[in-house]
Amino acid sequence: MNASKLPSQQGVSTMKKGFIFSLLIALATVAQASPYKTLRMTTGEQQALTTQHSVKRSAMGNPAIASLKVLNSKQFLITAKQVGSTQLLLWQGSGDPTTFKIDVVPDIANSSTAGVAIDASGNNIVLQGRTQSLAQHDQLISEAGEKVIDNTVQQGAIQVQTDIRIVEYSRSQLKQIGTALARTGGDTAFAVGAAGLLPNISGIIGGIDSLMGGLVTSSNTSSILIGHAGSNFNAAVNALQQNGYAYTLAEPSLVSLSGQTASFLAGGEFPYPVSSNDGQVQIEFKEFGVRLRLTPTVLSENSIMLKVAPEVSDLDFSSGVQSGGVSVPALRVRRTDTAIQLAPGESFIISGLVTRNTYNNADKIPGLGDIPILGALFRSTRFEQDDKELVMIVTPHLVKPIAKNTELRELPGDIYKDYTPSFTSMLFGNPQKGSKPAVSKKSSAGVGFSN
């Protein structure tokens, strides 16, 4: 009796199929009744909207963002007023309305939006994608306005190699052999130097003969240049260095990512005592020497902004102090902090860090100069000043790592790493005995980074 009341297996299967079919019809009805379209407009733009059927009623969600003008029952004119997002509803029959989502974004030039998608979210502008440079990113943020959500990232990791040459030259020595000063409104700021040191100076700084009507010529000046420098400036510095008027303190080459800080120190650390709270003396160390901190920022492929902070310090025992019977020297420091903008491969010179030292030189005739009172006639005292100026030559380059699996060129001396000369070859230079150095057949690809 109970078994007769249970539905058959075939009846249950029929009921399941009927339920699934009804559910699919309901979902299809909802999908047809709720069409959703998006219109993307810029501020001030107008778009004409045409429908297939006559519209009985319309409604704009936020008329302050976009306005709707009815031309006839099938044609409408939409005007974007301000940045934001709103909805437009159109009733074309007895069913649910057709919904249009209207996103109004700022009028940004297409050239600045390459690779970046601009969308509206409420009253905010959403930026997504990859920017090609920092200049493009700043332009997008500026044009998008204050209500912007920035989800962009800069494309690729741009690396900058900065070559720095720190040179110190003696102004006093140059004054002793004659100086010349010139100033122009162009790239050259001034030239100072030794007479006849660089006979071809006119070719180095672009015709210095005509700077001051013949007063400064290639025969009476060298080239210490402050401002933009050409590729031949290092040759002028080398000439001064070979003649003993200048010498290179450091010549680092730093590589860092755009926006990241790189540092360099050539010098040492000196100990100095520090008293702690419990009265004990501890030893700490202070760095000195040539220090450099720089932060390159790539604005575009043709523009790099460099923030440079050089510092040169040396020990000064004449100004030191005594602490616990120990002489602690002072530090004589020259530092500057500046920001410059230049193209890759261009050089810029930073100068003006001057140090003045005063010396007391006493000359006397042995024996006679030590006689009281009369000895003053046989001795002399001379005070001398030595002025030294620091010059920095900064040259940035855009670089990238060498491709994977690229064969690198041999380093100097690598061909001799397995060379075992015999005793006779070392004594008499006989190349016939002993194993010869292997000759490398690797390609001469660049080492480290390539431009």
Short mmCIF file of C-alpha atoms in Angstrom, two decimals:
data_model
loop_
_atom_site.label_atom_id
_atom_site.label_comp_id
_atom_site.label_asym_id
_atom_site.label_seq_id
_atom_site.Cartn_x
_atom_site.Cartn_y
_atom_site.Cartn_z
CA MET A 1 0.00 0.00 0.00
CA ASN A 2 2.81 2.41 0.83
CA ALA A 3 4.64 1.44 -2.32
CA SER A 4 1.71 2.55 -4.51
CA LYS A 5 1.93 6.13 -3.15
CA LEU A 6 5.62 6.61 -4.10
CA PRO A 7 6.28 8.32 -7.48
CA SER A 8 7.85 6.21 -10.14
CA GLN A 9 11.49 6.72 -11.23
CA GLN A 10 10.32 7.90 -14.63
CA GLY A 11 8.07 10.53 -13.02
CA VAL A 12 10.94 11.93 -10.92
CA SER A 13 13.14 12.28 -14.00
CA THR A 14 10.36 14.12 -15.83
CA MET A 15 9.91 16.56 -12.93
CA LYS A 16 13.68 17.35 -12.86
CA LYS A 17 13.77 18.07 -16.58
CA GLY A 18 10.74 20.34 -16.27
CA PHE A 19 12.33 22.33 -13.42
CA ILE A 20 15.62 22.83 -15.29
CA PHE A 21 13.76 23.95 -18.43
CA SER A 22 11.72 26.48 -16.43
CA LEU A 23 14.89 27.85 -14.79
CA LEU A 24 16.59 28.34 -18.17
CA ILE A 25 13.54 30.21 -19.50
CA ALA A 26 13.53 32.47 -16.43
CA LEU A 27 17.25 33.29 -16.82
CA ALA A 28 16.82 34.01 -20.51
CA THR A 29 13.90 36.33 -19.74
CA VAL A 30 15.97 38.27 -17.19
CA ALA A 31 18.90 38.55 -19.60
CA GLN A 32 16.63 39.91 -22.36
CA ALA A 33 14.83 42.27 -20.01
CA SER A 34 18.02 43.85 -18.61
CA PRO A 35 20.30 44.89 -21.52
CA TYR A 36 23.31 46.85 -20.29
CA LYS A 37 25.40 49.12 -22.51
CA THR A 38 28.28 51.49 -21.72
CA LEU A 39 28.91 54.87 -23.31
CA ARG A 40 32.35 56.46 -22.76
CA MET A 41 32.45 60.21 -23.30
CA THR A 42 34.82 63.09 -22.60
CA THR A 43 33.79 66.36 -20.98
CA GLY A 44 31.99 68.59 -23.47
CA GLU A 45 31.39 65.75 -25.94
CA GLN A 46 27.96 65.08 -27.53
CA GLN A 47 26.70 61.75 -28.83
CA ALA A 48 23.51 60.96 -30.77
CA LEU A 49 21.58 57.90 -29.59
CA THR A 50 19.09 56.14 -31.89
CA THR A 51 16.76 53.32 -30.78
CA GLN A 52 14.93 50.72 -32.89
CA HIS A 53 11.59 51.30 -31.20
CA SER A 54 9.84 54.38 -29.93
CA VAL A 55 10.70 55.41 -26.41
CA LYS A 56 7.79 56.13 -24.12
CA ARG A 57 9.77 57.38 -21.14
CA SER A 58 13.40 58.30 -20.27
CA ALA A 59 15.32 59.09 -17.08
CA MET A 60 18.88 60.36 -16.47
CA GLY A 61 20.38 59.38 -13.14
CA ASN A 62 22.56 62.47 -12.54
CA PRO A 63 21.83 65.39 -14.89
CA ALA A 64 24.90 67.22 -13.53
CA ILE A 65 27.19 64.64 -15.17
CA ALA A 66 25.31 64.22 -18.47
CA SER A 67 22.16 65.76 -19.93
CA LEU A 68 19.60 64.21 -22.28
CA LYS A 69 17.78 66.08 -25.05
CA VAL A 70 14.85 64.35 -26.79
CA LEU A 71 14.91 64.98 -30.55
CA ASN A 72 12.03 62.61 -31.37
CA SER A 73 10.68 59.31 -30.09
CA LYS A 74 13.69 57.39 -31.45
CA GLN A 75 16.55 59.91 -31.39
CA PHE A 76 18.25 61.50 -28.40
CA LEU A 77 21.25 63.80 -27.85
CA ILE A 78 23.52 63.13 -24.85
CA THR A 79 25.89 65.89 -23.64
CA ALA A 80 28.73 65.13 -21.20
CA LYS A 81 29.02 67.92 -18.61
CA GLN A 82 31.49 66.88 -15.93
CA VAL A 83 33.66 63.95 -14.91
CA GLY A 84 31.77 61.09 -13.33
CA SER A 85 29.51 58.12 -13.97
CA THR A 86 25.71 57.95 -14.31
CA GLN A 87 22.95 55.84 -15.88
CA LEU A 88 20.33 56.46 -18.56
CA LEU A 89 17.07 54.45 -18.58
CA LEU A 90 14.87 54.17 -21.70
CA TRP A 91 11.43 52.47 -21.68
CA GLN A 92 10.53 51.18 -25.15
CA GLY A 93 7.58 49.00 -24.22
CA SER A 94 5.77 47.43 -21.34
CA GLY A 95 8.87 45.52 -20.19
CA ASP A 96 11.91 46.59 -18.20
CA PRO A 97 13.90 49.62 -19.42
CA THR A 98 17.11 49.53 -21.40
CA THR A 99 20.02 50.71 -19.25
CA PHE A 100 22.99 52.73 -20.50
CA LYS A 101 26.02 53.37 -18.26
CA ILE A 102 27.61 56.71 -19.14
CA ASP A 103 31.25 57.27 -18.09
CA VAL A 104 32.48 60.85 -18.49
CA VAL A 105 36.29 61.17 -18.38
CA PRO A 106 38.63 64.16 -18.91
CA ASP A 107 39.56 65.18 -22.43
CA ILE A 108 43.12 63.80 -22.51
CA ALA A 109 45.14 63.72 -25.71
CA ASN A 110 45.51 60.29 -27.29
CA SER A 111 49.30 60.69 -27.41
CA SER A 112 49.49 60.75 -23.63
CA THR A 113 47.17 57.78 -23.05
CA ALA A 114 49.08 55.15 -25.01
CA GLY A 115 48.91 51.94 -22.99
CA VAL A 116 46.68 53.48 -20.29
CA ALA A 117 42.96 52.79 -19.82
CA ILE A 118 40.82 55.63 -18.43
CA ASP A 119 37.56 54.77 -16.68
CA ALA A 120 35.11 56.55 -14.41
CA SER A 121 34.01 55.29 -11.01
CA GLY A 122 31.43 57.56 -9.45
CA ASN A 123 32.99 61.00 -9.42
CA ASN A 124 36.53 59.61 -9.67
CA ILE A 125 38.78 58.85 -12.64
CA VAL A 126 40.56 55.49 -12.65
CA LEU A 127 43.86 55.16 -14.53
CA GLN A 128 45.08 51.64 -15.27
CA GLY A 129 47.92 50.33 -17.41
CA ARG A 130 51.59 51.02 -18.01
CA THR A 131 53.06 54.46 -18.61
CA GLN A 132 56.03 54.77 -20.96
CA SER A 133 57.82 57.47 -18.95
CA LEU A 134 57.57 59.61 -15.84
CA ALA A 135 56.66 62.62 -17.99
CA GLN A 136 53.65 60.77 -19.43
CA HIS A 137 52.57 59.74 -15.93
CA ASP A 138 52.76 63.31 -14.62
CA GLN A 139 50.80 64.59 -17.63
CA LEU A 140 48.04 62.03 -17.09
CA ILE A 141 47.74 62.87 -13.39
CA SER A 142 47.65 66.60 -14.16
CA GLU A 143 44.97 66.29 -16.84
CA ALA A 144 42.85 63.83 -14.87
CA GLY A 145 42.36 66.34 -12.06
CA GLU A 146 42.25 65.95 -8.30
CA LYS A 147 39.72 63.10 -8.16
CA VAL A 148 41.94 60.45 -9.72
CA ILE A 149 42.70 56.88 -8.67
CA ASP A 150 46.16 56.06 -10.02
CA ASN A 151 46.68 52.34 -10.65
CA THR A 152 49.37 52.77 -13.31
CA VAL A 153 52.88 51.36 -13.23
CA GLN A 154 55.91 52.53 -15.18
CA GLN A 155 56.81 50.23 -18.04
CA GLY A 156 60.04 48.35 -17.50
CA ALA A 157 62.85 48.99 -15.04
CA ILE A 158 65.00 51.74 -16.52
CA GLN A 159 68.62 51.69 -15.39
CA VAL A 160 70.97 54.65 -15.47
CA GLN A 161 74.76 54.47 -15.45
CA THR A 162 76.34 57.69 -14.21
CA ASP A 163 80.04 58.30 -14.84
CA ILE A 164 81.58 60.83 -12.44
CA ARG A 165 85.06 62.27 -12.49
CA ILE A 166 86.08 64.24 -9.41
CA VAL A 167 89.09 66.47 -10.10
CA GLU A 168 90.90 68.88 -7.80
CA TYR A 169 93.13 71.59 -9.26
CA SER A 170 95.30 74.24 -7.64
CA ARG A 171 94.10 77.75 -8.37
CA SER A 172 97.20 79.21 -6.72
CA GLN A 173 99.56 77.39 -9.10
CA LEU A 174 97.57 78.54 -12.10
CA LYS A 175 97.74 82.12 -10.85
CA GLN A 176 101.50 81.92 -10.59
CA ILE A 177 101.83 81.11 -14.30
CA GLY A 178 99.15 83.49 -15.53
CA THR A 179 95.38 83.31 -15.71
CA ALA A 180 92.65 84.39 -18.06
CA LEU A 181 88.95 84.70 -17.35
CA ALA A 182 86.16 84.69 -19.89
CA ARG A 183 82.39 84.49 -19.63
CA THR A 184 79.72 83.98 -22.26
CA GLY A 185 75.99 83.48 -22.28
CA GLY A 186 76.17 80.10 -23.96
CA ASP A 187 77.38 76.76 -22.74
CA THR A 188 80.80 78.12 -21.69
CA ALA A 189 80.87 79.80 -18.28
CA PHE A 190 84.57 80.53 -17.81
CA ALA A 191 88.05 79.40 -18.75
CA VAL A 192 91.12 79.64 -16.56
CA GLY A 193 94.54 78.18 -17.07
CA ALA A 194 98.19 78.13 -17.88
CA ALA A 195 99.70 79.98 -20.81
CA GLY A 196 100.53 77.71 -23.72
CA LEU A 197 99.44 74.58 -21.86
CA LEU A 198 96.88 73.61 -24.49
CA PRO A 199 97.86 75.00 -27.91
CA ASN A 200 94.65 73.67 -29.49
CA ILE A 201 92.30 75.04 -26.86
CA SER A 202 90.25 76.86 -29.48
CA GLY A 203 89.13 73.53 -30.84
CA ILE A 204 88.26 72.20 -27.39
CA ILE A 205 85.90 74.92 -26.21
CA GLY A 206 84.70 76.08 -29.59
CA GLY A 207 86.76 79.14 -30.42
CA ILE A 208 87.80 80.85 -27.22
CA ASP A 209 89.91 83.29 -29.29
CA SER A 210 86.81 85.35 -30.03
CA LEU A 211 85.30 85.37 -26.54
CA MET A 212 86.86 88.63 -25.37
CA GLY A 213 88.18 90.25 -28.51
CA GLY A 214 91.61 88.64 -28.40
CA LEU A 215 92.19 89.13 -24.67
CA VAL A 216 91.76 85.39 -24.14
CA THR A 217 93.46 83.32 -26.84
CA SER A 218 94.48 79.74 -27.33
CA SER A 219 98.07 80.65 -26.51
CA ASN A 220 97.46 82.17 -23.08
CA THR A 221 94.79 79.97 -21.50
CA SER A 222 94.00 76.39 -20.76
CA SER A 223 90.51 75.01 -20.20
CA ILE A 224 88.84 74.73 -16.83
CA LEU A 225 85.20 74.94 -17.88
CA ILE A 226 82.14 75.32 -15.70
CA GLY A 227 78.80 74.52 -17.33
CA HIS A 228 78.01 72.13 -20.17
CA ALA A 229 81.11 70.41 -21.49
CA GLY A 230 81.81 68.62 -24.71
CA SER A 231 83.48 65.27 -25.22
CA ASN A 232 86.94 66.88 -25.34
CA PHE A 233 86.76 68.36 -21.84
CA ASN A 234 88.36 65.31 -20.27
CA ALA A 235 91.33 65.81 -22.59
CA ALA A 236 91.82 69.30 -21.16
CA VAL A 237 91.68 67.96 -17.60
CA ASN A 238 94.18 65.26 -18.50
CA ALA A 239 96.57 67.92 -19.83
CA LEU A 240 96.34 69.86 -16.57
CA GLN A 241 96.88 66.68 -14.59
CA GLN A 242 99.96 65.69 -16.59
CA ASN A 243 101.48 69.11 -15.91
CA GLY A 244 100.85 68.84 -12.16
CA TYR A 245 98.09 71.46 -11.96
CA ALA A 246 95.25 68.99 -11.24
CA TYR A 247 94.74 65.43 -10.08
CA THR A 248 91.80 63.03 -10.06
CA LEU A 249 90.42 62.17 -6.61
CA ALA A 250 87.96 59.52 -7.80
CA GLU A 251 86.37 58.28 -11.00
CA PRO A 252 83.38 56.10 -10.06
CA SER A 253 80.73 54.70 -12.38
CA LEU A 254 77.42 54.02 -10.61
CA VAL A 255 74.40 52.10 -11.93
CA SER A 256 70.96 52.43 -10.33
CA LEU A 257 67.30 52.14 -11.20
CA SER A 258 65.39 55.25 -12.10
CA GLY A 259 64.28 56.94 -8.89
CA GLN A 260 66.66 54.94 -6.68
CA THR A 261 69.71 56.35 -4.86
CA ALA A 262 73.25 55.12 -5.45
CA SER A 263 76.20 56.00 -3.21
CA PHE A 264 79.99 55.87 -3.43
CA LEU A 265 82.77 56.33 -0.86
CA ALA A 266 86.51 56.40 -1.47
CA GLY A 267 88.37 57.08 1.74
CA GLY A 268 88.37 55.51 5.16
CA GLU A 269 87.15 55.62 8.74
CA PHE A 270 88.93 57.13 11.71
CA PRO A 271 88.18 56.18 15.35
CA TYR A 272 87.07 58.65 17.98
CA PRO A 273 86.06 58.11 21.63
CA VAL A 274 82.47 58.58 22.79
CA SER A 275 81.39 58.64 26.44
CA SER A 276 78.36 56.53 27.30
CA ASN A 277 75.79 57.13 30.07
CA ASP A 278 77.60 54.82 32.50
CA GLY A 279 80.85 56.75 32.14
CA GLN A 280 82.61 54.23 29.97
CA VAL A 281 84.35 55.27 26.77
CA GLN A 282 83.42 53.57 23.54
CA ILE A 283 85.11 53.81 20.17
CA GLU A 284 83.08 54.80 17.14
CA PHE A 285 84.16 55.39 13.57
CA LYS A 286 83.56 58.34 11.26
CA GLU A 287 83.84 58.11 7.50
CA PHE A 288 85.93 60.56 5.51
CA GLY A 289 87.15 60.89 1.95
CA VAL A 290 85.24 61.32 -1.31
CA ARG A 291 81.54 60.55 -0.89
CA LEU A 292 78.87 60.78 -3.55
CA ARG A 293 75.13 60.19 -3.47
CA LEU A 294 73.06 60.53 -6.63
CA THR A 295 69.47 59.81 -7.61
CA PRO A 296 68.70 59.61 -11.36
CA THR A 297 65.12 59.95 -12.56
CA VAL A 298 64.32 59.19 -16.20
CA LEU A 299 61.77 61.74 -17.44
CA SER A 300 61.81 60.43 -21.01
CA GLU A 301 64.20 58.62 -23.33
CA ASN A 302 65.89 61.97 -24.05
CA SER A 303 65.83 63.54 -20.60
CA ILE A 304 67.31 62.50 -17.24
CA MET A 305 67.06 64.45 -13.99
CA LEU A 306 70.00 63.93 -11.64
CA LYS A 307 70.08 64.85 -7.97
CA VAL A 308 73.75 64.89 -7.01
CA ALA A 309 75.19 65.32 -3.50
CA PRO A 310 79.01 65.19 -3.54
CA GLU A 311 81.16 65.55 -0.42
CA VAL A 312 84.91 65.64 0.06
CA SER A 313 86.37 65.53 3.58
CA ASP A 314 89.85 65.11 5.02
CA LEU A 315 91.37 64.99 8.49
CA ASP A 316 92.38 68.29 10.09
CA PHE A 317 94.67 67.69 13.08
CA SER A 318 95.30 71.41 13.57
CA SER A 319 91.64 71.88 14.58
CA GLY A 320 91.36 68.65 16.56
CA VAL A 321 90.63 68.21 20.27
CA GLN A 322 92.13 66.22 23.13
CA SER A 323 89.91 63.57 24.70
CA GLY A 324 91.30 61.34 27.43
CA GLY A 325 94.84 61.99 26.32
CA VAL A 326 93.99 61.09 22.74
CA SER A 327 94.16 63.61 19.89
CA VAL A 328 90.93 63.47 17.88
CA PRO A 329 91.19 65.23 14.52
CA ALA A 330 88.49 67.41 13.06
CA LEU A 331 87.02 67.02 9.59
CA ARG A 332 87.44 69.58 6.85
CA VAL A 333 84.38 69.10 4.64
CA ARG A 334 83.34 70.40 1.24
CA ARG A 335 79.86 69.41 0.13
CA THR A 336 77.11 70.51 -2.20
CA ASP A 337 73.64 69.32 -3.19
CA THR A 338 72.18 70.11 -6.58
CA ALA A 339 69.74 68.84 -9.21
CA ILE A 340 70.38 69.02 -12.95
CA GLN A 341 68.58 67.87 -16.09
CA LEU A 342 70.35 66.69 -19.22
CA ALA A 343 70.12 64.20 -22.06
CA PRO A 344 71.82 60.79 -21.99
CA GLY A 345 75.48 61.15 -22.92
CA GLU A 346 75.67 64.85 -22.10
CA SER A 347 78.12 66.07 -19.47
CA PHE A 348 77.64 68.66 -16.78
CA ILE A 349 80.26 70.20 -14.53
CA ILE A 350 79.76 71.16 -10.89
CA SER A 351 82.32 73.47 -9.34
CA GLY A 352 82.86 76.04 -6.61
CA LEU A 353 84.07 73.85 -3.72
CA VAL A 354 87.20 75.80 -2.74
CA THR A 355 89.64 75.05 0.10
CA ARG A 356 92.23 77.60 1.28
CA ASN A 357 95.31 76.55 3.22
CA THR A 358 97.84 79.02 4.70
CA TYR A 359 101.48 78.02 5.13
CA ASN A 360 104.34 79.73 7.00
CA ASN A 361 107.72 79.21 5.32
CA ALA A 362 110.90 80.39 7.09
CA ASP A 363 114.25 80.71 5.26
CA LYS A 364 117.56 81.46 7.00
CA ILE A 365 121.30 81.19 6.59
CA PRO A 366 122.55 78.36 8.80
CA GLY A 367 124.32 79.66 11.88
CA LEU A 368 123.89 83.36 11.13
CA GLY A 369 120.10 83.16 11.21
CA ASP A 370 120.19 81.94 14.82
CA ILE A 371 122.16 84.92 16.21
CA PRO A 372 120.01 86.97 18.62
CA ILE A 373 118.86 90.34 17.23
CA LEU A 374 121.31 90.33 14.29
CA GLY A 375 119.95 86.97 13.11
CA ALA A 376 116.85 88.72 11.76
CA LEU A 377 119.03 90.14 8.99
CA PHE A 378 119.86 86.62 7.80
CA ARG A 379 116.40 85.02 7.87
CA SER A 380 113.00 85.66 6.29
CA THR A 381 109.45 84.49 6.89
CA ARG A 382 106.94 84.10 4.06
CA PHE A 383 103.22 83.32 4.33
CA GLU A 384 101.70 81.45 1.38
CA GLN A 385 98.13 80.53 0.49
CA ASP A 386 97.13 77.50 -1.52
CA ASP A 387 93.63 77.57 -2.98
CA LYS A 388 92.28 74.30 -4.33
CA GLU A 389 88.97 73.88 -6.15
CA LEU A 390 86.94 70.74 -6.68
CA VAL A 391 85.38 70.05 -10.09
CA MET A 392 82.94 67.23 -10.86
CA ILE A 393 82.19 66.01 -14.39
CA VAL A 394 78.87 64.09 -14.46
CA THR A 395 77.75 62.05 -17.49
CA PRO A 396 74.62 59.81 -17.34
CA HIS A 397 73.76 57.00 -19.77
CA LEU A 398 70.72 54.76 -20.21
CA VAL A 399 71.87 51.14 -20.02
CA LYS A 400 70.40 47.66 -20.03
CA PRO A 401 71.82 44.26 -19.09
CA ILE A 402 73.43 42.10 -21.73
CA ALA A 403 71.13 39.46 -23.19
CA LYS A 404 71.04 36.02 -21.67
CA ASN A 405 73.63 33.47 -22.89
CA THR A 406 75.76 36.19 -24.49
CA GLU A 407 79.44 35.29 -24.51
CA LEU A 408 81.50 37.91 -22.72
CA ARG A 409 84.89 39.14 -23.80
CA GLU A 410 87.92 38.01 -21.87
CA LEU A 411 89.06 40.15 -18.98
CA PRO A 412 92.63 41.46 -19.08
CA GLY A 413 95.02 38.66 -18.14
CA ASP A 414 92.49 35.82 -18.51
CA ILE A 415 94.50 34.25 -21.34
CA TYR A 416 97.40 33.73 -18.89
CA LYS A 417 95.43 31.98 -16.14
CA ASP A 418 96.62 28.52 -17.33
CA TYR A 419 100.04 29.71 -18.54
CA THR A 420 102.92 27.86 -16.84
CA PRO A 421 106.25 29.10 -18.21
CA SER A 422 109.33 26.98 -17.74
CA PHE A 423 112.39 28.13 -15.82
CA THR A 424 114.41 28.73 -19.00
CA SER A 425 111.63 30.78 -20.58
CA MET A 426 111.45 32.97 -17.48
CA LEU A 427 115.23 33.31 -17.36
CA PHE A 428 116.04 33.74 -21.05
CA GLY A 429 112.63 34.55 -22.50
CA ASN A 430 112.57 31.41 -24.67
CA PRO A 431 109.01 31.00 -25.97
CA GLN A 432 109.62 27.46 -27.20
CA LYS A 433 109.39 25.85 -23.77
CA GLY A 434 106.53 25.83 -21.36
CA SER A 435 102.81 25.85 -22.13
CA LYS A 436 101.66 28.86 -24.13
CA PRO A 437 98.70 31.00 -23.14
CA ALA A 438 95.45 29.92 -24.70
CA VAL A 439 93.88 32.21 -27.26
CA SER A 440 90.25 32.97 -26.57
CA LYS A 441 87.73 32.49 -29.37
CA LYS A 442 84.83 34.06 -27.54
CA SER A 443 82.96 36.95 -29.03
CA SER A 444 83.83 40.47 -27.97
CA ALA A 445 80.47 41.37 -26.52
CA GLY A 446 80.37 44.15 -23.97
CA VAL A 447 80.81 43.33 -20.32
CA GLY A 448 78.18 44.21 -17.73
CA PHE A 449 75.85 46.70 -19.36
CA SER A 450 75.25 47.89 -22.89
CA ASN A 451 73.97 51.25 -24.05
#
